[in-house]
Short mmCIF file of C-alpha atoms in Angstrom, two decimals:
data_model
loop_
_atom_site.label_atom_id
_atom_site.label_comp_id
_atom_site.label_asym_id
_atom_site.label_seq_id
_atom_site.Cartn_x
_atom_site.Cartn_y
_atom_site.Cartn_z
CA MET A 5 15.77 9.49 7.05
CA LYS A 6 11.63 10.54 7.52
CA SER A 7 8.38 9.33 5.23
CA THR A 8 4.53 10.07 5.42
CA ILE A 9 2.77 7.41 4.27
CA ALA A 10 4.62 6.37 1.03
CA PHE A 11 5.71 3.00 2.88
CA GLY A 12 5.86 -0.46 0.81
CA ILE A 13 3.85 -3.44 2.00
CA LEU A 14 5.19 -4.55 5.28
CA PRO A 15 5.34 -8.01 6.34
CA LEU A 16 3.27 -8.41 9.67
CA LEU A 17 5.41 -10.04 12.20
CA SER A 18 4.01 -13.20 14.78
CA LEU A 19 3.60 -16.03 12.58
CA ALA A 20 6.02 -16.37 9.12
CA GLY A 21 3.73 -16.28 5.96
CA ALA A 22 1.10 -14.16 7.59
CA ALA A 23 -0.93 -12.40 4.98
CA ALA A 24 0.29 -8.99 4.47
CA ILE A 25 -2.46 -5.96 3.72
CA ALA A 26 -1.23 -3.71 1.49
CA PRO A 27 -1.44 0.00 2.84
CA ARG A 28 -3.91 2.75 0.74
CA GLN A 29 -2.30 5.93 -0.17
CA ASP A 30 -4.63 7.92 0.95
CA PRO A 31 -3.96 11.23 2.89
CA THR A 32 -6.42 10.96 5.59
CA TYR A 33 -7.89 7.52 6.96
CA ASP A 34 -11.70 7.12 8.37
CA ALA A 35 -9.90 5.63 11.57
CA ILE A 36 -6.53 4.53 12.49
CA ILE A 37 -6.14 0.99 14.41
CA ILE A 38 -3.52 1.05 17.10
CA GLY A 39 -2.88 -2.86 18.00
CA GLY A 40 -2.97 -5.71 16.41
CA GLY A 41 -4.67 -8.45 18.86
CA PRO A 42 -8.41 -9.56 18.83
CA SER A 43 -9.70 -6.58 19.13
CA GLY A 44 -7.64 -4.44 16.95
CA LEU A 45 -8.41 -7.07 14.48
CA SER A 46 -12.13 -7.20 15.48
CA ALA A 47 -12.61 -3.77 14.85
CA LEU A 48 -10.54 -3.83 11.64
CA SER A 49 -13.17 -6.34 10.51
CA GLY A 50 -16.02 -4.35 11.10
CA LEU A 51 -15.16 -1.41 9.49
CA ALA A 52 -14.14 -3.61 6.67
CA ARG A 53 -17.58 -4.99 6.15
CA VAL A 54 -18.70 -1.60 6.19
CA ARG A 55 -15.89 -0.22 3.68
CA ARG A 56 -14.69 2.26 5.64
CA ASN A 57 -10.74 3.23 4.81
CA VAL A 58 -8.94 1.97 7.83
CA LEU A 59 -5.17 1.46 8.95
CA LEU A 60 -4.19 -1.36 11.30
CA ILE A 61 -0.68 -0.31 12.98
CA ASP A 62 0.77 -3.49 14.82
CA SER A 63 3.74 -3.91 17.15
CA GLY A 64 4.13 -7.60 16.99
CA GLU A 65 4.11 -7.90 20.75
CA TYR A 66 1.09 -9.73 22.17
CA ARG A 67 0.34 -10.13 25.37
CA ASN A 68 -0.52 -13.75 25.00
CA GLY A 69 2.37 -14.25 23.03
CA PRO A 70 4.04 -16.61 25.02
CA THR A 71 0.84 -19.25 25.60
CA ARG A 72 0.54 -22.45 24.31
CA HIS A 73 -2.91 -22.24 22.89
CA MET A 74 -6.02 -19.76 22.78
CA HIS A 75 -8.84 -21.43 24.94
CA ASP A 76 -12.59 -20.29 24.58
CA VAL A 77 -13.12 -18.95 21.28
CA LEU A 78 -15.50 -20.83 19.44
CA GLY A 79 -14.59 -22.14 15.73
CA PHE A 80 -10.72 -21.39 17.31
CA ASP A 81 -10.65 -23.45 20.40
CA GLY A 82 -6.63 -24.61 20.73
CA VAL A 83 -4.95 -23.26 17.89
CA THR A 84 -2.29 -21.13 18.56
CA PRO A 85 -2.64 -17.44 19.64
CA ALA A 86 0.08 -16.64 16.12
CA TYR A 87 -1.92 -19.41 14.17
CA TYR A 88 -5.62 -16.93 15.06
CA ARG A 89 -3.69 -13.86 14.27
CA TRP A 90 -2.53 -15.23 10.94
CA ALA A 91 -6.58 -16.86 9.99
CA ALA A 92 -8.10 -13.23 10.63
CA ARG A 93 -5.73 -11.19 8.65
CA GLU A 94 -5.95 -13.72 5.89
CA GLN A 95 -9.88 -13.46 6.01
CA ILE A 96 -9.18 -9.62 6.54
CA SER A 97 -7.23 -9.49 3.57
CA HIS A 98 -9.97 -9.73 1.22
CA TYR A 99 -11.34 -6.11 1.76
CA ASP A 100 -10.10 -3.78 -0.05
CA THR A 101 -10.41 -0.79 2.05
CA VAL A 102 -8.32 -1.36 4.85
CA SER A 103 -5.05 -2.14 5.45
CA ALA A 104 -2.72 -3.30 8.04
CA VAL A 105 1.41 -2.74 8.61
CA ASN A 106 4.04 -3.29 11.46
CA GLY A 107 5.43 -0.17 13.50
CA THR A 108 5.22 1.13 16.89
CA VAL A 109 3.01 4.36 17.28
CA THR A 110 5.19 6.87 19.45
CA ALA A 111 2.90 10.05 19.50
CA ILE A 112 -1.04 10.72 18.76
CA GLU A 113 -1.61 14.68 18.29
CA SER A 114 -4.99 16.20 18.27
CA LEU A 115 -5.83 18.28 15.62
CA ASN A 116 -8.83 20.60 14.62
CA ASN A 117 -10.83 20.39 17.91
CA ASN A 118 -10.35 16.22 17.79
CA THR A 119 -12.00 16.05 14.05
CA GLN A 120 -8.37 15.22 12.81
CA PHE A 121 -5.54 12.97 14.52
CA SER A 122 -1.71 12.73 13.66
CA VAL A 123 0.22 9.42 14.35
CA ALA A 124 3.74 9.42 14.79
CA THR A 125 5.05 6.08 14.02
CA SER A 126 8.14 4.47 14.01
CA TRP A 127 7.97 1.34 10.63
CA ALA A 128 9.20 -1.90 11.21
CA ASP A 129 11.78 -1.05 7.86
CA GLY A 130 13.71 1.25 10.52
CA THR A 131 11.72 4.61 8.79
CA THR A 132 9.48 6.94 10.56
CA GLY A 133 6.63 8.91 9.89
CA THR A 134 3.41 10.60 10.47
CA VAL A 135 -0.74 9.50 9.02
CA SER A 136 -3.67 11.11 9.73
CA ALA A 137 -6.96 9.91 11.02
CA ARG A 138 -10.63 10.93 11.70
CA LYS A 139 -10.95 8.55 14.61
CA ILE A 140 -8.51 6.66 16.78
CA VAL A 141 -8.91 3.22 17.99
CA LEU A 142 -6.43 2.58 21.22
CA ALA A 143 -6.16 -1.91 21.19
CA THR A 144 -3.01 -1.25 22.66
CA GLY A 145 -3.19 -4.23 25.42
CA LEU A 146 -1.74 -4.52 29.00
CA ARG A 147 2.07 -6.08 29.86
CA ASP A 148 1.80 -8.38 32.72
CA ILE A 149 4.47 -7.33 35.74
CA LEU A 150 6.32 -10.09 36.48
CA PRO A 151 8.82 -10.64 39.39
CA ASP A 152 12.53 -11.30 38.40
CA THR A 153 12.04 -14.88 40.53
CA PRO A 154 14.56 -16.63 38.13
CA GLY A 155 12.63 -19.27 36.08
CA LEU A 156 9.34 -17.27 35.88
CA LYS A 157 9.00 -15.16 32.94
CA GLU A 158 11.02 -17.92 31.58
CA ASN A 159 8.07 -20.49 31.65
CA TRP A 160 5.85 -17.98 31.51
CA GLY A 161 2.16 -19.13 29.69
CA LYS A 162 3.67 -22.76 30.11
CA GLY A 163 2.57 -23.97 32.64
CA ILE A 164 2.35 -21.11 34.75
CA PHE A 165 -0.91 -18.96 33.70
CA TRP A 166 -3.07 -16.12 35.16
CA CYS A 167 -6.82 -17.01 33.42
CA PRO A 168 -8.36 -20.48 34.44
CA TRP A 169 -10.74 -20.22 31.82
CA CYS A 170 -7.71 -20.45 29.49
CA ASP A 171 -5.70 -22.44 30.73
CA GLY A 172 -6.85 -24.55 33.73
CA HIS A 173 -8.77 -26.64 31.81
CA GLU A 174 -5.59 -28.55 30.74
CA HIS A 175 -3.79 -28.84 34.22
CA ALA A 176 -7.32 -29.86 35.85
CA ASP A 177 -6.67 -32.24 38.51
CA GLN A 178 -3.04 -31.67 39.00
CA ALA A 179 -1.40 -30.44 41.82
CA LEU A 180 -1.30 -27.01 41.28
CA GLY A 181 0.28 -24.26 42.96
CA LEU A 182 -0.61 -20.44 43.79
CA LEU A 183 1.87 -17.47 43.26
CA GLY A 184 0.62 -14.10 44.57
CA PRO A 185 -0.10 -12.50 47.73
CA LEU A 186 -2.31 -13.98 51.06
CA GLU A 187 -4.99 -11.17 50.50
CA GLU A 188 -5.63 -12.97 47.25
CA ALA A 189 -4.99 -16.58 48.03
CA ALA A 190 -8.80 -17.60 48.92
CA SER A 191 -10.14 -15.86 45.80
CA LEU A 192 -8.08 -17.59 43.17
CA VAL A 193 -8.75 -20.70 45.05
CA ARG A 194 -12.35 -20.24 44.46
CA GLU A 195 -11.60 -19.51 40.69
CA ILE A 196 -10.09 -22.90 40.48
CA SER A 197 -11.68 -24.77 42.76
CA THR A 198 -13.96 -26.97 40.36
CA LEU A 199 -10.59 -28.20 38.31
CA ASN A 200 -7.96 -28.69 40.75
CA SER A 201 -8.54 -29.62 44.76
CA ASP A 202 -4.50 -30.70 45.04
CA ILE A 203 -3.47 -26.59 45.73
CA ILE A 204 -0.74 -24.70 47.73
CA ALA A 205 -0.79 -21.27 48.38
CA PHE A 206 2.79 -20.12 47.81
CA VAL A 207 2.50 -16.43 49.33
CA ASN A 208 6.13 -15.35 49.29
CA GLY A 209 6.64 -13.93 52.52
CA THR A 210 3.14 -11.92 52.64
CA ASP A 211 1.43 -13.40 55.30
CA THR A 212 1.57 -10.40 57.49
CA GLU A 213 -0.70 -8.51 59.76
CA GLU A 214 -2.06 -6.21 56.95
CA GLN A 215 -2.24 -9.14 54.32
CA ARG A 216 -4.67 -11.17 57.03
CA ALA A 217 -6.73 -7.99 57.69
CA ALA A 218 -7.42 -7.05 53.41
CA ALA A 219 -7.80 -10.78 52.86
CA THR A 220 -10.76 -10.75 55.95
CA ALA A 221 -12.26 -7.10 54.25
CA SER A 222 -12.38 -8.85 50.59
CA PHE A 223 -13.25 -11.91 51.60
CA PRO A 224 -15.05 -13.22 55.24
CA GLU A 225 -14.08 -16.62 56.88
CA TRP A 226 -11.08 -16.55 54.20
CA GLN A 227 -9.32 -19.09 56.52
CA LYS A 228 -12.08 -21.12 57.38
CA TYR A 229 -12.72 -21.23 53.50
CA LEU A 230 -8.70 -22.84 52.81
CA GLU A 231 -9.29 -25.08 55.76
CA ILE A 232 -12.87 -26.66 53.89
CA LYS A 233 -10.76 -26.34 50.72
CA ASN A 234 -7.44 -28.23 52.37
CA VAL A 235 -5.21 -25.71 51.06
CA THR A 236 -1.76 -25.27 52.45
CA ILE A 237 0.20 -21.91 53.14
CA ASP A 238 3.31 -21.82 52.35
CA ASN A 239 4.98 -18.68 52.97
CA ARG A 240 8.57 -19.27 52.51
CA THR A 241 10.58 -16.35 49.94
CA ILE A 242 10.87 -18.20 46.60
CA THR A 243 14.55 -17.92 45.11
CA ARG A 244 13.72 -19.96 41.88
CA VAL A 245 11.23 -21.64 39.33
CA ASN A 246 12.37 -24.96 37.83
CA ARG A 247 11.70 -27.06 35.13
CA LEU A 248 11.90 -30.39 35.39
CA LYS A 249 9.00 -31.66 32.57
CA ASN A 250 7.84 -29.63 29.49
CA GLY A 251 4.11 -30.39 28.98
CA SER A 252 3.33 -29.35 25.30
CA ASP A 253 2.69 -32.00 23.29
CA PRO A 254 3.59 -31.93 19.87
CA ALA A 255 1.96 -35.29 18.46
CA ALA A 256 -1.47 -34.19 20.14
CA ASP A 257 -4.38 -33.75 17.47
CA PRO A 258 -4.21 -29.95 16.38
CA SER A 259 -8.11 -30.48 15.88
CA LEU A 260 -8.99 -31.14 19.41
CA PRO A 261 -9.66 -28.05 21.82
CA THR A 262 -8.43 -28.80 24.74
CA VAL A 263 -5.68 -31.66 25.42
CA PRO A 264 -3.76 -32.20 29.35
CA GLU A 265 -0.14 -30.42 29.59
CA TYR A 266 1.88 -32.44 32.12
CA ASP A 267 4.22 -30.14 33.00
CA LEU A 268 6.35 -30.63 36.05
CA PHE A 269 8.00 -27.63 38.20
CA SER A 270 9.98 -27.20 41.21
CA LEU A 271 10.39 -24.35 43.62
CA ASP A 272 13.41 -23.53 45.61
CA PHE A 273 13.59 -21.04 48.63
CA SER A 274 15.50 -19.33 50.97
CA GLU A 275 15.05 -21.77 53.57
CA GLY A 276 14.19 -25.56 53.63
CA GLU A 277 13.16 -27.71 51.18
CA SER A 278 11.87 -27.58 47.64
CA VAL A 279 8.31 -28.35 46.67
CA GLN A 280 6.98 -29.71 43.51
CA ARG A 281 3.99 -29.07 41.30
CA ALA A 282 1.98 -29.47 38.20
CA ALA A 283 1.76 -26.25 37.22
CA PHE A 284 0.46 -22.66 38.93
CA PHE A 285 -2.22 -19.97 38.43
CA THR A 286 -0.73 -16.78 39.47
CA SER A 287 -1.98 -13.33 40.41
CA PHE A 288 0.40 -10.76 39.24
CA PRO A 289 -0.50 -6.83 38.34
CA ASP A 290 -0.63 -5.64 35.29
CA GLU A 291 -0.34 -2.34 33.34
CA GLN A 292 -0.65 -0.45 30.16
CA LYS A 293 1.50 -1.74 27.13
CA SER A 294 1.93 1.22 25.55
CA ASP A 295 1.63 4.99 26.99
CA VAL A 296 0.43 6.97 23.65
CA GLY A 297 -3.41 7.38 25.03
CA GLU A 298 -2.30 8.34 28.30
CA LYS A 299 0.28 10.60 26.46
CA MET A 300 -2.60 12.40 24.41
CA GLY A 301 -4.54 12.91 27.49
CA VAL A 302 -6.92 10.08 27.99
CA THR A 303 -7.72 9.55 31.28
CA LEU A 304 -6.61 6.43 33.43
CA TYR A 305 -9.02 4.75 35.79
CA GLY A 306 -7.67 1.78 37.72
CA GLY A 307 -4.91 1.57 35.21
CA ARG A 308 -6.91 1.03 32.37
CA LEU A 309 -7.61 3.83 29.59
CA THR A 310 -11.18 5.24 30.54
CA ALA A 311 -13.97 4.24 28.15
CA ASP A 312 -17.60 5.02 27.97
CA GLY A 313 -19.56 1.39 27.48
CA SER A 314 -23.06 3.30 26.54
CA LYS A 315 -20.89 5.23 23.72
CA GLY A 316 -18.92 2.79 21.63
CA LEU A 317 -15.88 2.63 24.63
CA VAL A 318 -15.24 6.14 23.70
CA THR A 319 -12.77 7.53 25.68
CA ASN A 320 -12.70 11.11 27.76
CA ILE A 321 -11.60 12.51 24.21
CA PRO A 322 -13.97 12.79 21.37
CA GLY A 323 -12.99 11.07 18.19
CA VAL A 324 -10.32 7.97 20.88
CA TYR A 325 -11.98 4.87 21.47
CA ALA A 326 -10.51 2.11 23.94
CA ILE A 327 -11.07 -1.35 23.29
CA GLY A 328 -9.89 -4.61 24.23
CA ASP A 329 -7.64 -5.67 27.61
CA ALA A 330 -6.45 -1.93 27.65
CA ASN A 331 -9.88 -0.20 28.69
CA SER A 332 -11.58 0.25 31.49
CA ASP A 333 -13.88 -2.05 31.67
CA ASN A 334 -11.84 -4.60 33.67
CA VAL A 335 -12.48 -7.34 31.50
CA THR A 336 -9.53 -9.64 29.73
CA ASN A 337 -10.15 -12.39 27.26
CA VAL A 338 -10.25 -12.77 23.82
CA PRO A 339 -14.16 -12.90 23.67
CA HIS A 340 -14.39 -10.11 25.32
CA ALA A 341 -11.88 -8.25 23.28
CA LEU A 342 -13.96 -9.63 19.72
CA PHE A 343 -16.70 -7.98 21.19
CA THR A 344 -15.30 -4.81 22.40
CA GLY A 345 -13.90 -4.07 18.75
CA LYS A 346 -17.12 -4.85 16.90
CA ARG A 347 -18.93 -2.59 19.21
CA THR A 348 -16.79 0.09 18.72
CA ALA A 349 -16.60 -0.81 14.84
CA VAL A 350 -20.15 0.15 14.34
CA TYR A 351 -20.07 3.02 16.90
CA VAL A 352 -17.33 4.61 15.06
CA HIS A 353 -19.09 3.98 11.43
CA VAL A 354 -22.02 5.70 12.70
CA GLN A 355 -20.44 8.55 14.14
CA LEU A 356 -18.38 8.76 11.27
CA ALA A 357 -21.76 8.32 8.89
CA ARG A 358 -23.13 11.26 10.83
CA GLU A 359 -20.33 13.64 10.09
CA GLU A 360 -20.37 12.97 6.68
CA ALA A 361 -23.91 13.65 6.72
CA GLN A 362 -24.08 17.02 8.68
CA ARG A 363 -21.37 17.98 6.10
CA GLU A 364 -23.15 17.17 2.83
CA LEU A 365 -25.95 18.89 4.38
CA ALA A 366 -24.35 22.06 5.10
CA ALA A 367 -22.60 21.66 1.31
CA ASN A 368 -26.05 21.53 -0.21
CA ALA A 369 -27.88 23.96 1.74
CA THR A 370 -24.71 26.22 0.29
CA VAL A 371 -25.51 25.08 -3.03
CA THR A 372 -29.01 25.83 -2.52
CA ARG A 373 -28.20 29.79 -1.55
CA ARG A 374 -25.80 30.05 -4.23
CA GLU A 375 -28.63 29.07 -6.56
CA LYS A 376 -30.78 31.20 -4.98
CA ASP A 377 -28.29 33.91 -5.41
CA LEU A 378 -28.00 33.45 -9.32
CA ASN A 379 -31.71 33.80 -9.55
CA LEU A 380 -33.33 37.42 -9.76
CA ARG A 381 -36.80 36.50 -9.23
CA ALA A 382 -35.85 34.93 -5.66
CA ILE A 383 -33.80 37.83 -4.55
CA TRP A 384 -36.56 40.43 -5.68
CA ASP A 385 -39.25 38.33 -3.99
CA GLU A 386 -37.05 38.18 -0.43
CA MET A 387 -36.26 41.95 -0.65
CA ASN A 388 -39.37 43.40 -1.55
CA PRO A 389 -41.93 41.84 1.28
CA ARG A 390 -45.58 43.41 0.75
CA GLY A 391 -46.37 46.13 2.59
CA LEU A 392 -46.73 49.93 2.48
CA LEU A 393 -43.03 50.04 0.56
CA TYR A 394 -43.95 47.45 -1.76
CA ALA A 395 -42.30 47.53 -5.11
CA GLY A 396 -45.01 45.48 -7.42
CA GLU A 397 -44.59 42.16 -9.21
CA PHE A 398 -41.02 40.90 -10.36
CA ASP A 399 -41.16 42.16 -14.35
CA GLN A 400 -38.11 41.38 -16.22
#
């Protein structure tokens, strides 16, 4: 069963009772935003403020979905990511020119020399259809590529984290384990050194000559630095991550920006005794959460959607923008996501306004010409220049 834009109000999936923003029945939107995380919501808000007709399509899947609390966002420090999204959508719902629905974009087609785009989507109610827009904003995010080690994915974001700004403070002064290759161990210690001093680097069999050479290339004297910080390297192969204690505290005051989280884990190895750690700071690779940008021709740079920061984060395809974690400025946090969404919203609005002004001026010039065509005196003056063949003044 297929449908076009005649879909109803769909609940935004990520928090029960979240405010839904009804889609407008309009054949072509000014812009379609793909992704409902902080960057997409920021872009939607910015365009709402100038009364642009915009649709946001949200898959309901978020990179920080497993995280207990969102930090370092002034005014919302310590709230759950789901609450933040709910609060943002509730505020945006007061602007009547924008709308948001749940769905997964499957393809984007450029039309009319990148002046219009057709977006194929699988909607949350099971139907499929297409919508069109003059601009596209890709806020599609990243996906962390986690090892298949038993117990790791199940505990991701809850005592096992990758961003010291996002989660490190809640595990300050605790026994910390690093999970990542030897090449990055010293750099990870440097990032976390103001928070933790009891650190073991579990490099999972990567202590090799090649990794040591790579470590030296990126961080000269890395071995001396680890000695200074009293960091132990454990090269055994990890076979399982076991949760011994859940550090979430339901009784904690939700108005507080940060509350200590006392998790406890043990690591099992292919040989030897297990080791206990309170939390883990990791370094794992990531990838694009969605391939719709790449499939339509957006260039990837270092695994990120190429975006020109001097031109509102436009990609190599005119009219298509990339914001948040997905783009190539290589910054991944919520304040950055909010900034990129706002930056692109301003640029998209200005570009749309310029295009509209050109069309209006062109239309006005056509009207002026037509009026001139109907004015016999003007035609006489144009076709009867003064000179040898001058036929005299106009005489009706």
